[in-house]
Short mmCIF file of C-alpha atoms in Angstrom, two decimals:
data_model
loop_
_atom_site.label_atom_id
_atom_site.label_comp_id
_atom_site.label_asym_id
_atom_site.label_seq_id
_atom_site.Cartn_x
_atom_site.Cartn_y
_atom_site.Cartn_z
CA UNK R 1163 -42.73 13.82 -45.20
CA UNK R 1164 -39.52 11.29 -46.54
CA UNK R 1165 -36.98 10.95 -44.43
CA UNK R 1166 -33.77 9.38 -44.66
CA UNK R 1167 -33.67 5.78 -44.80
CA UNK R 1168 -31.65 3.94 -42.73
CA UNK R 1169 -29.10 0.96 -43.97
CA UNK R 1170 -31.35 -1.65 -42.51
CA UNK R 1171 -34.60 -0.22 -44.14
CA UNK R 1172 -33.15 0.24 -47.36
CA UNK R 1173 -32.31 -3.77 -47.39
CA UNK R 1174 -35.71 -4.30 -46.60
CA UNK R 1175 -37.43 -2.11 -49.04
CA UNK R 1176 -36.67 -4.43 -52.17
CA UNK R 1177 -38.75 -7.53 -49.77
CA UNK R 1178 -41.41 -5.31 -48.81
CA UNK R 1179 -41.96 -3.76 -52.85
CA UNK R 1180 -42.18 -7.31 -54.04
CA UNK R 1181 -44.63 -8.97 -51.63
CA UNK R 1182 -46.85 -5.35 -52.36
CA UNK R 1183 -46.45 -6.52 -55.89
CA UNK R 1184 -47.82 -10.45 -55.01
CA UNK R 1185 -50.87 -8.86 -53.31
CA UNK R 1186 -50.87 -7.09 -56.62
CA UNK R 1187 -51.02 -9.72 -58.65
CA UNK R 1188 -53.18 -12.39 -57.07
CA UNK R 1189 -56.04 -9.49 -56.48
CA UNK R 1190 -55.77 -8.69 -60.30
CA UNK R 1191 -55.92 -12.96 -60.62
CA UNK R 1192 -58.97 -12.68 -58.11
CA UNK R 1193 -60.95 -10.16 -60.55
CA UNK R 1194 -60.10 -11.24 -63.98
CA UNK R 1195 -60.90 -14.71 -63.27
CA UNK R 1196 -59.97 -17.86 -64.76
CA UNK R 1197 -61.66 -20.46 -66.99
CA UNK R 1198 -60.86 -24.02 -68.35
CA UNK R 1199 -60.49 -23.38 -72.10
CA UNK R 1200 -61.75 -26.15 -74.57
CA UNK R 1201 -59.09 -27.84 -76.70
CA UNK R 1202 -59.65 -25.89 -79.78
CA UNK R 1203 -59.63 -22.77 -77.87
CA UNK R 1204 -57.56 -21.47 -80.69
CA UNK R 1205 -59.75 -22.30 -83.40
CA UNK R 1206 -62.54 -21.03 -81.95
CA UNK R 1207 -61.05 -17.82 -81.39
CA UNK R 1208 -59.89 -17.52 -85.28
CA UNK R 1209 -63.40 -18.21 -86.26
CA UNK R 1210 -65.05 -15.67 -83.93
CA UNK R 1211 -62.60 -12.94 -85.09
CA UNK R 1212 -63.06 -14.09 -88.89
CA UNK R 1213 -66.95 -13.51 -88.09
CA UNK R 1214 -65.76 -9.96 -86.56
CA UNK R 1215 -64.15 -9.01 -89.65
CA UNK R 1216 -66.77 -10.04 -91.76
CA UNK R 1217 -69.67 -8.65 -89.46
CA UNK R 1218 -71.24 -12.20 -89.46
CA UNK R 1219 -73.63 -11.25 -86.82
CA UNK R 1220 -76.22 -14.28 -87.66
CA UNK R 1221 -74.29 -17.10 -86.05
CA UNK R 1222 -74.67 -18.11 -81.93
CA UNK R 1223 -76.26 -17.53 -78.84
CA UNK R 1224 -77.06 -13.51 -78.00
CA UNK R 1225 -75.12 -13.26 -75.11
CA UNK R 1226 -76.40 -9.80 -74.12
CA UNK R 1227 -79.92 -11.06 -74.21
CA UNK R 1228 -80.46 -12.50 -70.44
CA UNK R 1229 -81.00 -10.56 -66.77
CA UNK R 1230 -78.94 -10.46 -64.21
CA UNK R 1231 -81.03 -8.06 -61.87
CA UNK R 1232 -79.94 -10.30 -58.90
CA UNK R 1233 -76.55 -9.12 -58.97
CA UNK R 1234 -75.11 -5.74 -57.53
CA UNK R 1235 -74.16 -3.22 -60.24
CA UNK R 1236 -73.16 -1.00 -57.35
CA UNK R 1237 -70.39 -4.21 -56.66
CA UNK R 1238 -69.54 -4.27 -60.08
CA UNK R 1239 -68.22 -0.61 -60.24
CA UNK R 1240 -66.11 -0.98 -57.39
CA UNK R 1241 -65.01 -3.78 -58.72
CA UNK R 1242 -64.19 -2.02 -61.96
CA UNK R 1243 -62.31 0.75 -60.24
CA UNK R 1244 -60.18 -1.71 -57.71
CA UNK R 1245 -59.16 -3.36 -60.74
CA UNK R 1246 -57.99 0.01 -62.53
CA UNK R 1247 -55.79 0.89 -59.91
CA UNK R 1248 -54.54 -2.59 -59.52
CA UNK R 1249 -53.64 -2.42 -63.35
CA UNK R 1250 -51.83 0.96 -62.66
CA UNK R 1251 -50.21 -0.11 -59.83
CA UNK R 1252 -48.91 -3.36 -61.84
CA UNK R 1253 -47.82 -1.33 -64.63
CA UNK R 1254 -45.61 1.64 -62.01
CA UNK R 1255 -44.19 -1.54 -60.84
CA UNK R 1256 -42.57 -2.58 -64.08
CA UNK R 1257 -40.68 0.39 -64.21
CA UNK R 1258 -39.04 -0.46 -60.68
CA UNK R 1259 -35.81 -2.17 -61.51
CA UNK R 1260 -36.10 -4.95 -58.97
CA UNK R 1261 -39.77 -5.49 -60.13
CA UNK R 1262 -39.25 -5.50 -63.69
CA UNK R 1263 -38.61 -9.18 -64.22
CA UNK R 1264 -40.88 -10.10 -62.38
CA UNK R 1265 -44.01 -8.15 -62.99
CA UNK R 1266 -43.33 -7.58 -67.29
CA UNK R 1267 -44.74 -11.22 -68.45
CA UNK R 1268 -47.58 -11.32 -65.98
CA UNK R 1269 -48.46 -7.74 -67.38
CA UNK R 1270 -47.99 -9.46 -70.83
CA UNK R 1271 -50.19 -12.46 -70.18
CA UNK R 1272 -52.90 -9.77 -69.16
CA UNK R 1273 -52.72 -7.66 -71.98
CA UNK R 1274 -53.22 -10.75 -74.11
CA UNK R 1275 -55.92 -12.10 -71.74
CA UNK R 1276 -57.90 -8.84 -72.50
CA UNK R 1277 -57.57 -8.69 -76.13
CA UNK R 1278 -59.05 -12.23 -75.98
CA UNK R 1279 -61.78 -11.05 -73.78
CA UNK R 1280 -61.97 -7.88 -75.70
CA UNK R 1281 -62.97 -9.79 -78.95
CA UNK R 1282 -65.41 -11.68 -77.08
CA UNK R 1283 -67.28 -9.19 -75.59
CA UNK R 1284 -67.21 -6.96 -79.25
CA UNK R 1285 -68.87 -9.69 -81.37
CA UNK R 1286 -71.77 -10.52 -78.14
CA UNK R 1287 -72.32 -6.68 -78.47
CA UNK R 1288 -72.61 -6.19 -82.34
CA UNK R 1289 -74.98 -9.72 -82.45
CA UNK R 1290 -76.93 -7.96 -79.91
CA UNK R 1291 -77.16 -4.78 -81.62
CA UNK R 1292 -77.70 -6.34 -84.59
CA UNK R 1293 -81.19 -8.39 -83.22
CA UNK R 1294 -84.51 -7.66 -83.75
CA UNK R 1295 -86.39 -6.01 -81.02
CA UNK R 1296 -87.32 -8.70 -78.19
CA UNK R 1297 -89.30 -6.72 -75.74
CA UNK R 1298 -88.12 -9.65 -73.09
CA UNK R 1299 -84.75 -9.19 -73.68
CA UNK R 1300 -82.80 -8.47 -70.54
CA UNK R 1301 -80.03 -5.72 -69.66
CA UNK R 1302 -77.51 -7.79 -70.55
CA UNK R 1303 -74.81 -9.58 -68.24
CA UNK R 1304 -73.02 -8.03 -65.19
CA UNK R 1305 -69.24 -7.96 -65.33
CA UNK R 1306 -66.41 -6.29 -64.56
CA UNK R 1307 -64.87 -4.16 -67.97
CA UNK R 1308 -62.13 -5.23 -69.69
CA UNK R 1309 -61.86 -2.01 -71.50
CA UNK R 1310 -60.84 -0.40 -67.78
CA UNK R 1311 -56.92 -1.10 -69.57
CA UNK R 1312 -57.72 1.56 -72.00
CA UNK R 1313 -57.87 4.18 -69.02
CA UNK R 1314 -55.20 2.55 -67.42
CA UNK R 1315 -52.82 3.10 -70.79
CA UNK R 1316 -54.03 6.50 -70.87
CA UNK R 1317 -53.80 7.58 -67.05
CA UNK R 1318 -49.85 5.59 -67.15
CA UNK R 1319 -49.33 7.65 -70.02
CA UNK R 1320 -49.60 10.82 -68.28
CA UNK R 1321 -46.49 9.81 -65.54
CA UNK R 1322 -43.67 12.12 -65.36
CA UNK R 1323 -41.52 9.92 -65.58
CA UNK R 1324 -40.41 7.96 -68.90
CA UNK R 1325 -39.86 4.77 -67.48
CA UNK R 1326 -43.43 4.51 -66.42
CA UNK R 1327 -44.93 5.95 -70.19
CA UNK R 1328 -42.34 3.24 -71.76
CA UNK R 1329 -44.70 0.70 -69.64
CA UNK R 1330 -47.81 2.23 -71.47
CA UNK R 1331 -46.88 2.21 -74.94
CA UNK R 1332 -45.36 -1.21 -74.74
CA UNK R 1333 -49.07 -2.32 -73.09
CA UNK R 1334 -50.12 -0.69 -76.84
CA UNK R 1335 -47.89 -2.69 -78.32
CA UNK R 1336 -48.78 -6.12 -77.07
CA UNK R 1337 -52.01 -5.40 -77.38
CA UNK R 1338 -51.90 -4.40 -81.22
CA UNK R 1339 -49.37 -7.54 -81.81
CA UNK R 1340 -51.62 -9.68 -80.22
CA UNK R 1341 -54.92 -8.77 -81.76
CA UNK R 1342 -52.89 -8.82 -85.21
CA UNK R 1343 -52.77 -12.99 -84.45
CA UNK R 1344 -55.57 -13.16 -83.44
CA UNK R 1345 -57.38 -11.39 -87.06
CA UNK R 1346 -54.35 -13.41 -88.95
CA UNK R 1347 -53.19 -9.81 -90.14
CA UNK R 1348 -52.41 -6.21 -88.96
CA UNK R 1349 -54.67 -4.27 -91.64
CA UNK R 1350 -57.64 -5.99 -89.62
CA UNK R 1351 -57.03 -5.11 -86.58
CA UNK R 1352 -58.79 -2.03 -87.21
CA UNK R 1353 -62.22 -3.65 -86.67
CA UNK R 1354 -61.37 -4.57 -83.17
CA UNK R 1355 -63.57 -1.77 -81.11
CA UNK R 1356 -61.10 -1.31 -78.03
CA UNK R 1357 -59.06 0.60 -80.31
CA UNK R 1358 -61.98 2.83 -80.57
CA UNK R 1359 -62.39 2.90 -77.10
CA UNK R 1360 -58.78 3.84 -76.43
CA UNK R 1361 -58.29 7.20 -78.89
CA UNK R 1362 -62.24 7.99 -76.88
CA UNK R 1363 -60.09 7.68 -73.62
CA UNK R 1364 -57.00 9.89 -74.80
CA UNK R 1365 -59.09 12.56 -76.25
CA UNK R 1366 -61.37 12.39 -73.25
CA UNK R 1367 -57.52 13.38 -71.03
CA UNK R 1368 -56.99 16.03 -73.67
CA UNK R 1369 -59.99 17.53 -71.73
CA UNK R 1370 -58.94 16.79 -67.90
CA UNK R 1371 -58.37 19.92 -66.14
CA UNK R 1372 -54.97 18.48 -64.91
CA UNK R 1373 -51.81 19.51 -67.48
CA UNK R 1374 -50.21 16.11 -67.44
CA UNK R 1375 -53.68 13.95 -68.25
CA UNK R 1376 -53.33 16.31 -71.03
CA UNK R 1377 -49.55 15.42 -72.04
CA UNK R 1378 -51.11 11.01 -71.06
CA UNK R 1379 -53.35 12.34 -73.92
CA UNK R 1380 -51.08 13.90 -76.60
CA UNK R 1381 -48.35 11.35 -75.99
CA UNK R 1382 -51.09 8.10 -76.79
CA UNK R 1383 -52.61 10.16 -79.77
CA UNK R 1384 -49.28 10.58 -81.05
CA UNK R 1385 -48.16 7.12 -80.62
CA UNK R 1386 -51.71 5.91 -82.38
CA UNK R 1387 -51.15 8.02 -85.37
CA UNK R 1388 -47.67 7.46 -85.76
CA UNK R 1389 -46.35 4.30 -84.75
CA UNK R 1390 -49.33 1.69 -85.14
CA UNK R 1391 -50.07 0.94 -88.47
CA UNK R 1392 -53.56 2.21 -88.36
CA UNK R 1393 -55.13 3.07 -91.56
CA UNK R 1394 -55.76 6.61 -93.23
CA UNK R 1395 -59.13 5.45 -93.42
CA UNK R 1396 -59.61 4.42 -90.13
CA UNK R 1397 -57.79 7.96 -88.41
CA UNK R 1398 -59.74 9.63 -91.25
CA UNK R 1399 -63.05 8.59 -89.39
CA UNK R 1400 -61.87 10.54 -86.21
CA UNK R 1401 -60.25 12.96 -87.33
CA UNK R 1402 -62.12 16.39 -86.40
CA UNK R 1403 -62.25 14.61 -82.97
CA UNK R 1404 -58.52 14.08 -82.84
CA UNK R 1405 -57.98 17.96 -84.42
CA UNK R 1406 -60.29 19.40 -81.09
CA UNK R 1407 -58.56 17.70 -78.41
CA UNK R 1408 -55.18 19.01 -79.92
CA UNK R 1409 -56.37 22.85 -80.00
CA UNK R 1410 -57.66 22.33 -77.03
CA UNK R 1411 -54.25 21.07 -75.17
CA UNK R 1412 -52.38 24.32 -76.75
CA UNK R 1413 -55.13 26.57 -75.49
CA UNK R 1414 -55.28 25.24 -72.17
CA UNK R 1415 -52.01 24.61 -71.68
CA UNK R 1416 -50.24 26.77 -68.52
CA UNK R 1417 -48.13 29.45 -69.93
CA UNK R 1418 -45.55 28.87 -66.82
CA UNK R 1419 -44.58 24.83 -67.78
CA UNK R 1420 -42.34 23.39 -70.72
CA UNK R 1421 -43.22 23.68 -74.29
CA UNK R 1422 -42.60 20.38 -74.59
CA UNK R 1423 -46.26 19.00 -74.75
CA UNK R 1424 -47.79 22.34 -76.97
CA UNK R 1425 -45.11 21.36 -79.20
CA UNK R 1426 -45.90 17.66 -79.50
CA UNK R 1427 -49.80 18.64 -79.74
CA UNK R 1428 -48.87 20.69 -83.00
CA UNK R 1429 -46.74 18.32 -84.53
CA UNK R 1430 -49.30 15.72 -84.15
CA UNK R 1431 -51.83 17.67 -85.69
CA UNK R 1432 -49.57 18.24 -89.00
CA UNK R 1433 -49.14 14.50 -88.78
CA UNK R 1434 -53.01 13.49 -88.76
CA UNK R 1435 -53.93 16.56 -91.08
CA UNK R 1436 -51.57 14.92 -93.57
CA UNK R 1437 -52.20 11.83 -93.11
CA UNK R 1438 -55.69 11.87 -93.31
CA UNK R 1439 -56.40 14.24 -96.61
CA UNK R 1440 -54.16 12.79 -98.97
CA UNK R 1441 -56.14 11.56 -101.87
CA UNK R 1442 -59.28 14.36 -100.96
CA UNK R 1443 -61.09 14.98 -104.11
CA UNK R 1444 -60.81 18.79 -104.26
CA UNK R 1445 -64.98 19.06 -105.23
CA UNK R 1446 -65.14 18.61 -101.13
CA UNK R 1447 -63.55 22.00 -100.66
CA UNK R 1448 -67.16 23.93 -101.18
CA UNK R 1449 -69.18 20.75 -100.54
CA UNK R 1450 -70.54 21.54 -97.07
CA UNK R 1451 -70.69 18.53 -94.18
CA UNK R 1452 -68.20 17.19 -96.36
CA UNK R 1453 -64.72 16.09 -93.61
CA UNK R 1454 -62.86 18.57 -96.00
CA UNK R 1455 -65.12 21.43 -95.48
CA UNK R 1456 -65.45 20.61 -91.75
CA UNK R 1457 -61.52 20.67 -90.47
CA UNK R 1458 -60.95 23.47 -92.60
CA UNK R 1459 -63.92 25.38 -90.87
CA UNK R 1460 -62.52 24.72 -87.87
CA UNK R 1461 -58.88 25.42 -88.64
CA UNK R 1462 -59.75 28.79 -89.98
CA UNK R 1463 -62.12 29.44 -86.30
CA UNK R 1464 -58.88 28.93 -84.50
CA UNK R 1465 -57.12 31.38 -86.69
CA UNK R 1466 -58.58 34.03 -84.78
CA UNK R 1467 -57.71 32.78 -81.48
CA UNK R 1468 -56.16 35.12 -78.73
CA UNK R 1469 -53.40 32.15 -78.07
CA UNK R 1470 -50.28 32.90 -80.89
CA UNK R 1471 -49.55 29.30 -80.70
CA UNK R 1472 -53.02 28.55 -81.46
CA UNK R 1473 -53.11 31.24 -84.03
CA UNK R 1474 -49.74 29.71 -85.30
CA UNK R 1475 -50.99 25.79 -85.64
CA UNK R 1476 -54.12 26.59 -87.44
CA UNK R 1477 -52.00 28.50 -89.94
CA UNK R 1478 -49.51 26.23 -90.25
CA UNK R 1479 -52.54 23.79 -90.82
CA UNK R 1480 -54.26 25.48 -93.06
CA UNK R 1481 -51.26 25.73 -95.11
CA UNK R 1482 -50.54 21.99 -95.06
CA UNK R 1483 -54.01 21.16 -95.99
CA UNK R 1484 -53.51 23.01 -99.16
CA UNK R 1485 -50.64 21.67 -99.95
CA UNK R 1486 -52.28 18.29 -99.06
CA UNK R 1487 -55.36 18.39 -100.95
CA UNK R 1488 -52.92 20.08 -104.14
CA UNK R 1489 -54.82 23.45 -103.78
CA UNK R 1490 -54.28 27.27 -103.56
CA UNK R 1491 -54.73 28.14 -99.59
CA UNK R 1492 -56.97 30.97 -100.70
CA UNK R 1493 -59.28 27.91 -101.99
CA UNK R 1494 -59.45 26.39 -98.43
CA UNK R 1495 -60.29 29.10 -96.86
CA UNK R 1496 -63.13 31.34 -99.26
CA UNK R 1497 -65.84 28.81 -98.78
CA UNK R 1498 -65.28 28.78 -95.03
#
């Protein structure tokens, strides 16, 4: 249980916060790892994310080809999940006042570490993918994840406090700014998988049992859909993934808490419903397994849902839609 602090322990809390934060920090050092970079680091770089872009898969060594049976996977997930706390632990500290200075560009430099890493690791995969069958191939490499930052966004994300989310979406930030240098423009940034991996992660909260994973959740969709410049193309692709986890936060919300995050979950999904059917040829209305037929299916399912707010955001979707697309609602809804 807290008690009150004394005068002396209160003096001594600010010392005993920051060397917490330099075990911290060298432990996160200790698992990342370091490595002497080559003097055209940055060129090299450039031309791997060019390749990226361009899904030049023929060029280099297939990384993901050898064995490493000899070494523990069973190490390598602890590792994994030491380093996720130690990356949510970094990030709660840099909404501590005294710890803000210090901790912010070391968070930076990781974020930026990662998205090298990330880019790295994405190309290795798709070359791999990409090979013909080698029935000697190995398992590929053991290493600790880089992508463990996406459930560390999401997870920070669902704090209470604002402070703490302002951490997250400034992680989001750095890490879209950063990958935008690295591709030599934002509208190819897009092709970088983690991205991917993160909206997988925030739906995947939508889900959790627990009502603030599912407000980490809404709060990172929304900030994906409306405030990084990803294409309608690209938020087209998911969608009827995006449009689930959303019903599924308003129908699982507890009655008893703020409206707050129900509220947020609708708005969202007017924002990717809009977003992502302007230009829909109106042929896809009666096509079926067209993405037009399939989010208007389920928007008119959820129309009969015992929830009113439910009920109430698949109407008001439904509606929008229409208006969208530049059709009567009663043409959305007879082919369903």
């Amino acid at each position: 249980r807290e008690q009150p602090k004394a005068a002396a322990a209160k003096k001594s809390d600010a010392f005993h916060k920051q060397q917490a934060l330099n075990l911290v920090k060298a432990q996160i050092k200790l698992l990342v790892g370091y490595d002497n970079l080559p003097e055209d680091f940055a060129r090299l770089v450039r031309l791997q994310a060019n390749d990226l872009f361009d899904k030049n898969y023929d060029v280099g060594h297939d990384l993901f080809s050898k064995s490493e049976r000899e070494k523990s996977a069973a190490k390598k997930d602890a590792q994994q999940a030491t380093l996720l706390k130690l990356i949510k632990a970094a990030m709660l500290a840099a909404a501590v006042p005294e710890l803000k200075q210090d901790v912010t560009p070391f968070l930076d430099g990781l974020y930026k570490h990662l998205t090298i890493l990330e880019l790295g690791r994405s190309l290795g995969q798709e070359k791999h993918a990409k090979r013909p069958f080698e029935p000697l191939s190995g398992e590929g490499p053991v290493f600790v994840d880089s992508r463990v930052i996406a459930d560390a966004i999401a997870d920070t994300l669902s704090s209470d406090s604002a402070d703490v989310r302002d951490v997250a979406f400034n992680a989001l930030d750095t890490m879209w700014k950063s990958a935008a240098m690295i591709f030599g423009a934002e509208d190819r940034v897009e092709r970088l998988p983690f991205f991917r991996e993160l909206t997988k992660s925030l739906i995947h909260h939508c889900f959790e049992e627990e009502w603030f994973s599912k407000s980490g959740g809404t709060a990172g969709i929304d900030y994906i859909v409306n405030k990084l410049n990803f294409s309608a193309a690209w938020l087209k692709d998911r969608q009827l993934e995006l449009i689930r986890a959303l019903f599924f936060v308003m129908k699982d919300m507890p009655q008893d808490l703020p409206a707050n995050v129900r509220v947020q979950a609708k708005d969202v999904l007017q924002d990717i419903i809009r977003k992502c059917n302007q230009g829909t040829p109106t042929t896809d209305i009666g096509t079926a397994n067209t993405l037009l037929h399939n989010v208007s299916n389920k928007l008119v399912g959820e129309v009969s849902h015992m929830n009113r707010h439910v009920r109430e955001a698949a109407q008001d979707g439904l509606r929008l839609l229409a208006e969208v697309v530049g059709v009567k609602l009663y043409e959305i809804v007879k082919p369903v």
